[in-house]
Tab-separated table of C-alpha atoms in Angstrom:
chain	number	residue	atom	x	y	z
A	929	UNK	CA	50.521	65.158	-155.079
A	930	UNK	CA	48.927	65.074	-158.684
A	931	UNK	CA	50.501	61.278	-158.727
A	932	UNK	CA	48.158	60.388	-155.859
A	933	UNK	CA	45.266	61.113	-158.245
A	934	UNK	CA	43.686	58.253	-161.354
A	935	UNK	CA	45.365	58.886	-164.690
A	936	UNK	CA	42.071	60.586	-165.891
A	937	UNK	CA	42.098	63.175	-163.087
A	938	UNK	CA	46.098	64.307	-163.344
A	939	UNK	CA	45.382	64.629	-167.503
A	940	UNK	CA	42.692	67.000	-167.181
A	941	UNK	CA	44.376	68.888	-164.351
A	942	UNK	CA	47.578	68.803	-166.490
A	943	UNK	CA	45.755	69.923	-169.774
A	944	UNK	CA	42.747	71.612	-168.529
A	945	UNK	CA	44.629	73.400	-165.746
A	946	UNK	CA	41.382	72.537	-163.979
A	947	UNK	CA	42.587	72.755	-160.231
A	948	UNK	CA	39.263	73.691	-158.601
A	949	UNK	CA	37.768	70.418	-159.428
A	950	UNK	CA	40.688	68.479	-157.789
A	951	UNK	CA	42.465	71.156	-154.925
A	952	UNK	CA	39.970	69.231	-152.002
A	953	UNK	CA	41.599	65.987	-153.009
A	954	UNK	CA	45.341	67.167	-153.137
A	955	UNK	CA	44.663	68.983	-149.935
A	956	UNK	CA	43.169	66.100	-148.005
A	957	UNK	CA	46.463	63.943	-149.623
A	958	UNK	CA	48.897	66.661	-147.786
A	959	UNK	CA	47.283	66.670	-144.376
A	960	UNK	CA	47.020	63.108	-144.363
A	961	UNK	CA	50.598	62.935	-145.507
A	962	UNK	CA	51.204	65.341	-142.590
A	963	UNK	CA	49.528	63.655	-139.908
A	964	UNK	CA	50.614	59.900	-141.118
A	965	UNK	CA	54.798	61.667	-140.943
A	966	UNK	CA	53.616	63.012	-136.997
A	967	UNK	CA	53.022	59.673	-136.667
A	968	UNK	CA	49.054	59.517	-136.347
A	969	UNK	CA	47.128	56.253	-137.427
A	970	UNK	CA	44.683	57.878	-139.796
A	971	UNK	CA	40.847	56.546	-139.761
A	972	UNK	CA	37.757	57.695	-142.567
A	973	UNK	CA	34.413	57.198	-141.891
A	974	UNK	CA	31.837	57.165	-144.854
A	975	UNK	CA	27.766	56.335	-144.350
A	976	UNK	CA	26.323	54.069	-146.560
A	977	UNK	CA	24.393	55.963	-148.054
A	978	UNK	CA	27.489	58.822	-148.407
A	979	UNK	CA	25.495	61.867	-146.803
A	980	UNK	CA	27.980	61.959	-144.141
A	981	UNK	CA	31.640	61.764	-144.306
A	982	UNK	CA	34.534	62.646	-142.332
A	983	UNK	CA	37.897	62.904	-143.978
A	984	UNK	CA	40.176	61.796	-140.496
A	985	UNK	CA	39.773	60.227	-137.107
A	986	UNK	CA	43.047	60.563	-135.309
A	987	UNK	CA	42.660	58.451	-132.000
A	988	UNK	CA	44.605	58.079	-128.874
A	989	UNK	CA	44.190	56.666	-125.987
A	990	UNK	CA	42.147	59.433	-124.269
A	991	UNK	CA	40.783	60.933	-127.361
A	992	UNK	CA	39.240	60.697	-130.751
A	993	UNK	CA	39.302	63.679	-133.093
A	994	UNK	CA	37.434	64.531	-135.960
A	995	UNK	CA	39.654	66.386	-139.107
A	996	UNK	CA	37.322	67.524	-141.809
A	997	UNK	CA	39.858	68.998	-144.646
């Protein structure tokens, strides 16, 4: 999962063991990982202005359903 991050990022988690700055990122990479292997189109909504922000939509046919990680 540290792969999934910019080369900046994984050297100061490497070096720095500085995993509080970067665990909501990994985690939201091994849900979506999760979700994308149950077979789940994943959708992210971001404002314009980025006050609000919803990590995944999963949608089907009946439903659509918010996943905040």
């Amino acid at each position: 999962m540290i792969a999934s991050l910019d080369e900046e990022a994984q050297i100061d988690l490497r070096q720095n063991k500085n995993f509080n700055a970067y665990k909501g990122a990994i985690y939201e990479n091994i849900v979506g990982d999760m979700l994308v292997k149950q077979g789940y189109d994943l959708f992210y909504y971001k404002n314009e202005k980025s006050t609000v922000e919803m990590d995944f939509f999963i949608r089907d046919a009946a439903s659509l359903v918010p996943v905040e990680v």
